[in-house]
mmCIF file of C-alpha atoms and ligand atoms in Angstrom:
data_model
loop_
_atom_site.group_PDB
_atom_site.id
_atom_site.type_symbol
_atom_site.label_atom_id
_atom_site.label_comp_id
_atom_site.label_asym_id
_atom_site.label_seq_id
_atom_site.Cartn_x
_atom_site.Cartn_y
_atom_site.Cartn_z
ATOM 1 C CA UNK A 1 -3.884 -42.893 3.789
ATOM 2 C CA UNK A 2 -5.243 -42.025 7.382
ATOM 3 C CA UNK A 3 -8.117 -44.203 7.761
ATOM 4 C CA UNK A 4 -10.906 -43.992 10.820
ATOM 5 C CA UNK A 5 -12.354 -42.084 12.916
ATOM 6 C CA UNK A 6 -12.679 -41.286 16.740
ATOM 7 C CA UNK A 7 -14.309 -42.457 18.881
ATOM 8 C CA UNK A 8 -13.912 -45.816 16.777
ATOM 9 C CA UNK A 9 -10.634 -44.991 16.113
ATOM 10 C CA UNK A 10 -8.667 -44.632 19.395
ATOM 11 C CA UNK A 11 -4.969 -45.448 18.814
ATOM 12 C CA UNK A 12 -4.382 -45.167 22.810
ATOM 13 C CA UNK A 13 -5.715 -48.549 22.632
ATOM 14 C CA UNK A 14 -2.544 -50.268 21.497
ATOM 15 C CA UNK A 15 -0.110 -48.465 23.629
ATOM 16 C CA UNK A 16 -2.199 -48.851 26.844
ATOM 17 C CA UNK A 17 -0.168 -51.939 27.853
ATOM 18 C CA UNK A 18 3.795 -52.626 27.472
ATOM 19 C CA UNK A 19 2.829 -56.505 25.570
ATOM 20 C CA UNK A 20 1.094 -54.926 23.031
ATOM 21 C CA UNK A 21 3.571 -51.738 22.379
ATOM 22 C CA UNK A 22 6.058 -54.084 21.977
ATOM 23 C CA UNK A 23 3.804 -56.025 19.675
ATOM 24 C CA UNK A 24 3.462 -52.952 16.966
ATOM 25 C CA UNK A 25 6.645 -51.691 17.489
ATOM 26 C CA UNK A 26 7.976 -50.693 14.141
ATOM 27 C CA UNK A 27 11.832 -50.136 14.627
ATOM 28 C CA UNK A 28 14.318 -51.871 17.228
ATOM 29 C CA UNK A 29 18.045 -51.895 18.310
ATOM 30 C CA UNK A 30 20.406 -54.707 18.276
ATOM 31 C CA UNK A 31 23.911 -55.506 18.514
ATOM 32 C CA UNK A 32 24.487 -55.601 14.589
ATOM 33 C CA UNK A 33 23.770 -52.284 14.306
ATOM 34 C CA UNK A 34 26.889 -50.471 15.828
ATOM 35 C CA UNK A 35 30.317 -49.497 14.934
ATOM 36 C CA UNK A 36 32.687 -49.921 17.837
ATOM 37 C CA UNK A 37 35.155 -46.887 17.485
ATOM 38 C CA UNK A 38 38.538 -47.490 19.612
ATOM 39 C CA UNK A 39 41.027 -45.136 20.107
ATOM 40 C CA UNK A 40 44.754 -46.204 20.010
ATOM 41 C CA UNK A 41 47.441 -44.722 21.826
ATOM 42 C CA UNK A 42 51.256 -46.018 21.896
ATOM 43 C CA UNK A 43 53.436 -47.182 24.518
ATOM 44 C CA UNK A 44 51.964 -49.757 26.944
ATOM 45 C CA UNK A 45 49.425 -50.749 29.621
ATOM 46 C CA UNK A 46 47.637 -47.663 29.343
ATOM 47 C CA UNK A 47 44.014 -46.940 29.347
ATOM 48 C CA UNK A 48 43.655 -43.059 29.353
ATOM 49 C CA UNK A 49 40.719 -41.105 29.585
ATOM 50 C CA UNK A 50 39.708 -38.550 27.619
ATOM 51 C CA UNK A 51 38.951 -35.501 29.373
ATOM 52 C CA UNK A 52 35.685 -34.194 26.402
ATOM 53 C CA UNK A 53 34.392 -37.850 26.527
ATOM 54 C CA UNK A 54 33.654 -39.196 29.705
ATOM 55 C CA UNK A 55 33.700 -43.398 29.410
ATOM 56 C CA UNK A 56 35.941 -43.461 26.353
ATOM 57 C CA UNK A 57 39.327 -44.637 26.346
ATOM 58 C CA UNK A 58 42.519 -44.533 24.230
ATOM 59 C CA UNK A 59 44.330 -47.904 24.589
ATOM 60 C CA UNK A 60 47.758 -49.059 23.846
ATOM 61 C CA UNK A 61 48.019 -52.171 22.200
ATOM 62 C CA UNK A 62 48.622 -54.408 24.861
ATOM 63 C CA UNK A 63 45.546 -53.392 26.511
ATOM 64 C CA UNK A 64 42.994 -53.717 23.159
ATOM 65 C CA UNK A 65 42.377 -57.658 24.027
ATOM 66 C CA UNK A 66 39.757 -57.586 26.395
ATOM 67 C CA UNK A 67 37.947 -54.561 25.062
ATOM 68 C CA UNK A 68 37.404 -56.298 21.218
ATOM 69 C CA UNK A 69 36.389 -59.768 23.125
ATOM 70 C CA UNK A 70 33.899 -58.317 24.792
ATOM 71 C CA UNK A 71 32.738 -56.272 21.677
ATOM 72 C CA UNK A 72 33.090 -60.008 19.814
ATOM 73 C CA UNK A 73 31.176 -61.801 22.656
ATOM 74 C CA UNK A 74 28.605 -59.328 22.019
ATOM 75 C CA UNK A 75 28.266 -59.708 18.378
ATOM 76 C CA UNK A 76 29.104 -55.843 17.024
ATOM 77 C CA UNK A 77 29.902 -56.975 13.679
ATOM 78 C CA UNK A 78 32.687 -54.208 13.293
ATOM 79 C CA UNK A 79 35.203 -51.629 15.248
ATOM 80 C CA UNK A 80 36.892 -48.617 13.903
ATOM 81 C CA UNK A 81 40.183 -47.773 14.137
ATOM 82 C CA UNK A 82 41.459 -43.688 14.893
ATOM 83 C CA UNK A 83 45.134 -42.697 16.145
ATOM 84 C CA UNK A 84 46.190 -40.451 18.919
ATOM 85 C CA UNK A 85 49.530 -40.035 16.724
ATOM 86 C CA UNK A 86 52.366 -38.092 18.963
ATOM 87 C CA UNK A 87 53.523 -35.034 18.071
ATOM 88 C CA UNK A 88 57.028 -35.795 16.571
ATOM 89 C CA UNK A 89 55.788 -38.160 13.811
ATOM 90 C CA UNK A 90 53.226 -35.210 12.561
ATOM 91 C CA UNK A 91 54.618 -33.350 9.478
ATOM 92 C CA UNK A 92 53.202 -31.163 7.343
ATOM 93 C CA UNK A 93 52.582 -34.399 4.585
ATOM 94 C CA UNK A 94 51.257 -36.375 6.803
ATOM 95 C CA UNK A 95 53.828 -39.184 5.854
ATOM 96 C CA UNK A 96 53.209 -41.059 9.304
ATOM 97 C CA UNK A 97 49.575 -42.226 7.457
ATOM 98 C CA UNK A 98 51.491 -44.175 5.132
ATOM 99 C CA UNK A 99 54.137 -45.947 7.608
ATOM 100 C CA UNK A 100 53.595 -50.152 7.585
ATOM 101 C CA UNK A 101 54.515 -50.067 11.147
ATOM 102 C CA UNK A 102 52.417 -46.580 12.222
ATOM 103 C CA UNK A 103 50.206 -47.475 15.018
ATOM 104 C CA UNK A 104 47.083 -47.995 12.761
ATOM 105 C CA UNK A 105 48.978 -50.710 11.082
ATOM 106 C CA UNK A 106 50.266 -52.413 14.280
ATOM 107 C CA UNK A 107 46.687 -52.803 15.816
ATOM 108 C CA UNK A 108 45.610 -54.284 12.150
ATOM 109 C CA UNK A 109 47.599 -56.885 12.216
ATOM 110 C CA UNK A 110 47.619 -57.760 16.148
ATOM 111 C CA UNK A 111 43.490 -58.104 15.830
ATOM 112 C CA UNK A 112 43.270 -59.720 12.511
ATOM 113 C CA UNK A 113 46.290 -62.290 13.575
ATOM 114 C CA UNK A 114 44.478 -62.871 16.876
ATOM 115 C CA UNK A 115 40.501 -62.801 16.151
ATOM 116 C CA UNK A 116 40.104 -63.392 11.954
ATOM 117 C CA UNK A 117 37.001 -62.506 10.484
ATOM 118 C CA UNK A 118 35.101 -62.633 14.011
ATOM 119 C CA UNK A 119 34.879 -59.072 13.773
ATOM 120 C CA UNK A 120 35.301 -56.336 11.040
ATOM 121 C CA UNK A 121 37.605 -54.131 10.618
ATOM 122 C CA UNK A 122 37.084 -50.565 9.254
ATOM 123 C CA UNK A 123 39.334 -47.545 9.039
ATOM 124 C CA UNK A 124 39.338 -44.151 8.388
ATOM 125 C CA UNK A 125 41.464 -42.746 5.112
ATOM 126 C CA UNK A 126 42.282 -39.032 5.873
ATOM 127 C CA UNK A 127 45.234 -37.077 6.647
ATOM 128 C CA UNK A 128 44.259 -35.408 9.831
ATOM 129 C CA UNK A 129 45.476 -37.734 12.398
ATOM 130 C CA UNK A 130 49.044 -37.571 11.039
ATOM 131 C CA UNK A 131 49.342 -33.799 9.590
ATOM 132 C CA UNK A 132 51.477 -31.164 11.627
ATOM 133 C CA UNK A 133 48.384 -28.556 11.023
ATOM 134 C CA UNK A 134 45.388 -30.908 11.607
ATOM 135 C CA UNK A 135 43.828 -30.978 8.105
ATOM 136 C CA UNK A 136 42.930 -34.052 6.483
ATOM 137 C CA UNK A 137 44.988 -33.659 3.350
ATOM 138 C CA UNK A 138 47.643 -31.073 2.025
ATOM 139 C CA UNK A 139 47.667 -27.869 2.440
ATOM 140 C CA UNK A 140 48.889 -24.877 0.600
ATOM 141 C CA UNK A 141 48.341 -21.320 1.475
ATOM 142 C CA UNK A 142 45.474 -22.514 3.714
ATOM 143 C CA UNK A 143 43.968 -24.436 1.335
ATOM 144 C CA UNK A 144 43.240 -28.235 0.862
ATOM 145 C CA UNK A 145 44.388 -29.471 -2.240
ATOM 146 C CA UNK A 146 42.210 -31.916 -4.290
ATOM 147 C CA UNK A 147 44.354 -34.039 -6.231
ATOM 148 C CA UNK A 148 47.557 -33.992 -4.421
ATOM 149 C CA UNK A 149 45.566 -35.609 -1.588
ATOM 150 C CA UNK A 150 43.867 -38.232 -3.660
ATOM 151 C CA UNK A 151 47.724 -39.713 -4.094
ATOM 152 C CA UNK A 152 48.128 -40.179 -0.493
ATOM 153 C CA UNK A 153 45.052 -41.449 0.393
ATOM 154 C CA UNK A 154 45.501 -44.124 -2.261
ATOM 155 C CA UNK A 155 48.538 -45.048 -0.908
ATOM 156 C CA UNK A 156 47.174 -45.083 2.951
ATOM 157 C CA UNK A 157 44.057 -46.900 1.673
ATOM 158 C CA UNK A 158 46.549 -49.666 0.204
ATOM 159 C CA UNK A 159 48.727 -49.899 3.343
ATOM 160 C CA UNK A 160 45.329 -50.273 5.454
ATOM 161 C CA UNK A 161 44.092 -53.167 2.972
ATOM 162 C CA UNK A 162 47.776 -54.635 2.858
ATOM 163 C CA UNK A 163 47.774 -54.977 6.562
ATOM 164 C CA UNK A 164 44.219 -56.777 6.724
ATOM 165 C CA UNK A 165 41.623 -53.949 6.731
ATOM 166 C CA UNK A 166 37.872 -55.159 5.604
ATOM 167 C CA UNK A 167 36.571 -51.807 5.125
ATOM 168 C CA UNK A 168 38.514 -48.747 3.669
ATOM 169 C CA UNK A 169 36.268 -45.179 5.018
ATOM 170 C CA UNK A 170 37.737 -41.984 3.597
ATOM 171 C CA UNK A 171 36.731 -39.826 5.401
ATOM 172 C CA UNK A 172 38.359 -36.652 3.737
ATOM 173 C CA UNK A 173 35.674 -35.371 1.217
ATOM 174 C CA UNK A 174 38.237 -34.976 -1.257
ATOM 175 C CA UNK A 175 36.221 -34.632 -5.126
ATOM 176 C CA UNK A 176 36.985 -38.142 -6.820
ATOM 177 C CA UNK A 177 38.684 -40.105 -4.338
ATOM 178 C CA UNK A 178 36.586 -43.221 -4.403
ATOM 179 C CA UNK A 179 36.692 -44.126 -7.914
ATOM 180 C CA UNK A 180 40.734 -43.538 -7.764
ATOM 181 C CA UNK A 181 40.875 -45.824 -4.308
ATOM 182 C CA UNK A 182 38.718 -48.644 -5.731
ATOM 183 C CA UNK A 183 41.080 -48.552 -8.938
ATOM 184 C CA UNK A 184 44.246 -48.735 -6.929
ATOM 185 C CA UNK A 185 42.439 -51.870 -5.149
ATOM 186 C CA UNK A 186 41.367 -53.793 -7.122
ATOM 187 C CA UNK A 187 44.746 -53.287 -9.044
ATOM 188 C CA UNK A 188 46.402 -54.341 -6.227
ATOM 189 C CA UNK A 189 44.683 -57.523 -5.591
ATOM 190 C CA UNK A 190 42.509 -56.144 -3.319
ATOM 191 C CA UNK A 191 38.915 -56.623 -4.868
ATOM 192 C CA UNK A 192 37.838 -57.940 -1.655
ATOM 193 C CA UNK A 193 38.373 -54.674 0.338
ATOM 194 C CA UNK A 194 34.820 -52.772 1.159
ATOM 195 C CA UNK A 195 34.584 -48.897 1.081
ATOM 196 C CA UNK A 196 32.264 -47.046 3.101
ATOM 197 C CA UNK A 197 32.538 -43.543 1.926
ATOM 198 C CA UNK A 198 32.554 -40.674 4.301
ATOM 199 C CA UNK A 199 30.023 -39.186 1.311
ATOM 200 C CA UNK A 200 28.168 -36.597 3.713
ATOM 201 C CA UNK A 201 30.377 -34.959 5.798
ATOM 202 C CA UNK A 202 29.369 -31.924 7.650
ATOM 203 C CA UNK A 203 31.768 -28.986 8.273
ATOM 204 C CA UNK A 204 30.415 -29.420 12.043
ATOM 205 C CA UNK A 205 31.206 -28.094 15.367
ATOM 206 C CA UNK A 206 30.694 -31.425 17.098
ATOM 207 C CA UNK A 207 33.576 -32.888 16.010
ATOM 208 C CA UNK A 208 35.518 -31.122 18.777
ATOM 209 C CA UNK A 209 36.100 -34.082 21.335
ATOM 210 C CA UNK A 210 37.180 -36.305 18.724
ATOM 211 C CA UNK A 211 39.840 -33.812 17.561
ATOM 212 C CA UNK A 212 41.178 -34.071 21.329
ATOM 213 C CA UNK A 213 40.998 -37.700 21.375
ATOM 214 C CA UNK A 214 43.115 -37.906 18.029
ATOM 215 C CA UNK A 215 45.069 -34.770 19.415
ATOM 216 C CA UNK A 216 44.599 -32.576 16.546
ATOM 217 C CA UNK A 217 42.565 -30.265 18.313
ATOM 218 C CA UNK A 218 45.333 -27.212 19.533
ATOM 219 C CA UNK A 219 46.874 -28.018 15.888
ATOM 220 C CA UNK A 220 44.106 -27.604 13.404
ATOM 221 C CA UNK A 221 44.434 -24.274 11.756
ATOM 222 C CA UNK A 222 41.151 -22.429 10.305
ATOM 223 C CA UNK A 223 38.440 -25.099 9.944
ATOM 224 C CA UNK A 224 37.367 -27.576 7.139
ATOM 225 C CA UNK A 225 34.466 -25.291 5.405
ATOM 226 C CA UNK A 226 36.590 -25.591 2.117
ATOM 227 C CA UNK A 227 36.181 -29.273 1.800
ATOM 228 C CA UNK A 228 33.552 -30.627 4.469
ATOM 229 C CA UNK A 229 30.237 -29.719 3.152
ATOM 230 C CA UNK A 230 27.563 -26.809 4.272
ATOM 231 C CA UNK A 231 25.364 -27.414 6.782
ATOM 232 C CA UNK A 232 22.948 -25.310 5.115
ATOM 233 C CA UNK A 233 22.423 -28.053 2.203
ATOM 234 C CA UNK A 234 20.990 -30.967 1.882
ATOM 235 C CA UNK A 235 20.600 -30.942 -2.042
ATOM 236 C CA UNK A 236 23.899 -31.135 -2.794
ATOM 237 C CA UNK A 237 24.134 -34.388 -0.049
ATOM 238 C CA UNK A 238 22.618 -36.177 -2.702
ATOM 239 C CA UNK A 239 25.053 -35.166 -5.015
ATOM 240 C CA UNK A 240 27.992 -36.143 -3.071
ATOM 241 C CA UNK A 241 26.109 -39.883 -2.349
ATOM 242 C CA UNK A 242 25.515 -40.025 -6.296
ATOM 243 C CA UNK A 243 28.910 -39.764 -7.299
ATOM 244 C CA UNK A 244 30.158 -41.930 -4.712
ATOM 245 C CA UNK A 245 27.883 -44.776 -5.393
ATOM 246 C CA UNK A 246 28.973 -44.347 -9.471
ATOM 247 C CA UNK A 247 32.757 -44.201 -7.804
ATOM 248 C CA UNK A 248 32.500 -47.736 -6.280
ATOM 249 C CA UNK A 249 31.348 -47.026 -2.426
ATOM 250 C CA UNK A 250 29.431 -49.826 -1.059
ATOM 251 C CA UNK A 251 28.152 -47.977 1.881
ATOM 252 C CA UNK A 252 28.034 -44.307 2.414
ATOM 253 C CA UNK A 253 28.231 -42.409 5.899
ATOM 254 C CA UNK A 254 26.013 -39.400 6.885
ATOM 255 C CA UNK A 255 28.310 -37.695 9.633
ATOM 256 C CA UNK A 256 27.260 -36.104 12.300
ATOM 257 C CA UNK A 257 24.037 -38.052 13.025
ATOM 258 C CA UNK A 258 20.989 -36.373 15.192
ATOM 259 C CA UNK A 259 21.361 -33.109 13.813
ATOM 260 C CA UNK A 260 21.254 -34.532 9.675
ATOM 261 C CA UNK A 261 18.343 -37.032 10.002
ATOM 262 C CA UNK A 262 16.447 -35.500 6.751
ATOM 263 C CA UNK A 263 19.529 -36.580 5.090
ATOM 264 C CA UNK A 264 19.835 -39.893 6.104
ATOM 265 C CA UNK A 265 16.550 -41.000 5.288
ATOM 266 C CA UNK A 266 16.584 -38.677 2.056
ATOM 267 C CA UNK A 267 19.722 -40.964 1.215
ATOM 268 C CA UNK A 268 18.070 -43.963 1.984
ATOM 269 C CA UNK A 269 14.708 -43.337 0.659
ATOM 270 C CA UNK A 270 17.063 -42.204 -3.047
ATOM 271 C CA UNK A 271 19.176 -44.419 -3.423
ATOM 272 C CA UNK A 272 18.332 -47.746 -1.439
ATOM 273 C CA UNK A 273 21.943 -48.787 -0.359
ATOM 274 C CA UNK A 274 23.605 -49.403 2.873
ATOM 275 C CA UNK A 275 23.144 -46.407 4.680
ATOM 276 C CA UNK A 276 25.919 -45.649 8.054
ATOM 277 C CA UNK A 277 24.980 -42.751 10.409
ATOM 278 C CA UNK A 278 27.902 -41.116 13.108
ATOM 279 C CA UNK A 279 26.848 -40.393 16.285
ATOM 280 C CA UNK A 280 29.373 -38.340 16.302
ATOM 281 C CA UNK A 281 31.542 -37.366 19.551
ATOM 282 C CA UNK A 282 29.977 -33.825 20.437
ATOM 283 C CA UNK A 283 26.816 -35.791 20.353
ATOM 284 C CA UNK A 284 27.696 -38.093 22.451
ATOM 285 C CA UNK A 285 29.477 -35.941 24.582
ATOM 286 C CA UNK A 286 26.401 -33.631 25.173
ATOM 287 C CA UNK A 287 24.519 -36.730 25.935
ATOM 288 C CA UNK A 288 26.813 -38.073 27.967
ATOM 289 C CA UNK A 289 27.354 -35.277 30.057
ATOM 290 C CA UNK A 290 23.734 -34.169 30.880
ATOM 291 C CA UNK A 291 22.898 -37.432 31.999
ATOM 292 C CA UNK A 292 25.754 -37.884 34.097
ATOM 293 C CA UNK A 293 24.570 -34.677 35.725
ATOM 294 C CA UNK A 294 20.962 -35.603 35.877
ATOM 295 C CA UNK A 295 19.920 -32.589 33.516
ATOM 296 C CA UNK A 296 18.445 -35.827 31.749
ATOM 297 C CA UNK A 297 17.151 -39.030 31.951
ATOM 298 C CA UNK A 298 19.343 -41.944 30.537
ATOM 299 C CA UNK A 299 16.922 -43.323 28.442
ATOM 300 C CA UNK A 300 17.584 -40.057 25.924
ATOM 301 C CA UNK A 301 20.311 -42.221 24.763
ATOM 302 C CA UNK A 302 17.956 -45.123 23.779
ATOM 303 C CA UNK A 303 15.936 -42.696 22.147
ATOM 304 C CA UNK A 304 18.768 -40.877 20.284
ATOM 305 C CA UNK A 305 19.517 -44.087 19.043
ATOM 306 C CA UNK A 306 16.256 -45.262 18.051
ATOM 307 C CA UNK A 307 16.166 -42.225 15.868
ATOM 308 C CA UNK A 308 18.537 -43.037 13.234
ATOM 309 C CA UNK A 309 17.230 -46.227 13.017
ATOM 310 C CA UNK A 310 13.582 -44.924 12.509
ATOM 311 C CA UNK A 311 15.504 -42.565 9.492
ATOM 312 C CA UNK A 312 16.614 -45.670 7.800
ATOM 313 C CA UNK A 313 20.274 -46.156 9.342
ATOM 314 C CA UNK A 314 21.430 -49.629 8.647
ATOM 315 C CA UNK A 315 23.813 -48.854 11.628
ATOM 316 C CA UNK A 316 25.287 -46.419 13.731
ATOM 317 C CA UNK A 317 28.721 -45.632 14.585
ATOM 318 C CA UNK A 318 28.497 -44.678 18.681
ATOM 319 C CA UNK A 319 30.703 -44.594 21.495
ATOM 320 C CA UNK A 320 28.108 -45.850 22.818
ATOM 321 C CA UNK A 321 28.539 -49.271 21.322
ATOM 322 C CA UNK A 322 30.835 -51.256 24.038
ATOM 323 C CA UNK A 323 27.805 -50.374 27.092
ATOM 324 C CA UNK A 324 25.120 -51.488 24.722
ATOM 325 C CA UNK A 325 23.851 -54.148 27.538
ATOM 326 C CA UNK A 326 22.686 -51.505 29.475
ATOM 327 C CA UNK A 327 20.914 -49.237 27.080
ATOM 328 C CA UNK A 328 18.796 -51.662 24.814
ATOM 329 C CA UNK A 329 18.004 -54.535 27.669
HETATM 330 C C1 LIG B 401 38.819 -37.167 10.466
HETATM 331 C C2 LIG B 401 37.613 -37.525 11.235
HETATM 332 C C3 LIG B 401 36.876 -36.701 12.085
HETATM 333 C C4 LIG B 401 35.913 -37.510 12.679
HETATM 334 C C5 LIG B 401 36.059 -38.808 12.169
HETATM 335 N N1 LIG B 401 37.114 -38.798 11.248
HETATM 336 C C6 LIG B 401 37.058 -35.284 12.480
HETATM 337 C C7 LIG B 401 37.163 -34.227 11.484
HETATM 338 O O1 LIG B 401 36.818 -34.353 10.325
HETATM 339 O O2 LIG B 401 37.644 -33.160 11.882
HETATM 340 C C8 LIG B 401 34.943 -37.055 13.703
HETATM 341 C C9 LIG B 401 34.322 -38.105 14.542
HETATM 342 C C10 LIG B 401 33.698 -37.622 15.788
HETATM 343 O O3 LIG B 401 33.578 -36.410 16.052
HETATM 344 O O4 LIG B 401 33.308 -38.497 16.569
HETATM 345 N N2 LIG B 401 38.736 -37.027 9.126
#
């Protein structure tokens, strides 16, 4: 496949000058390739920082306005909705998830009332943000239970759709819950409604800030190695996409991102569908926080993002995604 030979051959040639490196340049960012998370908080005119993720935010509602025009005005085709839920509506159910007026809900309808289809919509089906013990579905004597979940996520995932959500993302890794969630859907009247299937999600240690922005951090008892999947496979990644993509997902996710990119481009290269990497927030915290004390250059973050593109990410989900201006010119 390698063809030439030196001192013919000298491939410094086409990378002496910045015209022609642009020229063969064989992977690029734009704007349509990033998930906006946002963080919602109740009460009002608040924008609170989060101590793990330097220049991330939780917003009330009353402050969300100018941070989705500004994602609209620069063309990210989609945000994604996560919780800081307070402590009195947690329970050990998790009932809050499937409240028409939880805070989820609210900020649904506020943007879709306000902005249309100008944007996308996209939120996460799971238990965690909601549960008095941090797990994403129920638990009984420490363990997540399979099919007793699947019944509440169906009923969050209609509530979401009900209240104007495009894209429906469990993000659980319960066995079976797509094919049950695209049933109840399109049952429902809700054909429409996309699902982009957490399918590969790590049991990962860099899903620590997030926890703290959601607040489920000091609750969360034992971790998630009996559901989230072994970081020691990659095999049995396929396996979960697979399924999935027989269940009804029309995207899958590969969660966290830098650390898994054999698996996003062994997705990609399988199964040829829209493939969504996380850039998950203990990625982006580590990044953030070296460059802000000059351990690193800035550009790292260019590059980290370059990467899952060059894997075969159709997009990335990064915090990133609201100071975009700055990092791909
Ligand atoms: C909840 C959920 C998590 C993340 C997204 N949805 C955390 C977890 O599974 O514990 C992590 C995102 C991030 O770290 O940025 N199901």
């Amino acid at each position: 496949m390698i063809t030439g030979k030196f001192p013919n051959l000298r491939l410094r040639r086409s990378r002496k000058n910045d015209w022609s490196r642009r020229l063969i340049e064989e992977n690029n960012l734009t704007s349509s390739d990033f998930i906006l998370p946002i963080f919602l908080i109740e009460g009002k005119n608040k924008k609170q920082k989060i101590s793990s993720m330097p220049g991330v935010y939780r917003y009330t509602l009353d402050k969300l306005s100018p941070f989705i025009e500004k994602a609209i005005r620069n063309k990210i085709p989609m945000i994604a909705l996560f919780p800081y839920t307070n402590s009195r509506k947690k329970n050990e159910l998790g009932t809050e998830s499937l409240n028409e007026d939880n805070l989820v809900c609210k900020a649904i309808r506020l943007i879709k009332k306000k902005y249309k289809d100008q944007i996308g919509i996209m939120c996460d089906v799971a238990l965690d943000p909601y549960t008095s013990h941090g797990h994403d579905g129920l638990l009984k004597s420490g363990y997540v239970l399979n099919d007793e979940t699947i019944q509440m996520l169906i009923n969050q995932s209609l509530v979401q759709a009900q209240m104007g959500c495009d894209v429906i993302a469990p993000s659980d890794m319960m066995d079976g819950r797509i094919g049950e969630i695209r049933k109840a859907l399109d049952k429902n009247g809700l054909k429409m409604t996309q699902i982009l299937s957490y399918a590969v999600k790590y049991a990962s240690s860099y899903y620590g800030p997030f926890r703290d922005a959601v607040g489920s951090k000091r609750l969360l008892r034992g971790d998630k190695k009996n559901y989230q999947m072994d970081f020691r496979n990659s095999d049995e990644a396929l396996r979960e996409v697979a399924l999935d993509i027989k269940e009804g997902a029309d995207m899958v996710m590969v969660k966290p991102g830098l650390p898994y990119l054999d698996i996003i481009k062994s997705v990609k290269e399988k199964f040829k569908i829209p493939v969504m990497a996380y850039q998950v927030s203990g990625e982006y915290s580590l990044l953030e926080n070296s460059v802000n004390k000059n351990l690193v250059h800035k550009d790292i973050i260019l590059e980290n993002l370059i990467s899952f593109k060059r894997a075969g990410a159709n997009a990335i989900i990064s915090y990133y995604a609201d100071r975009l201006n700055d990092i791909i010119k």
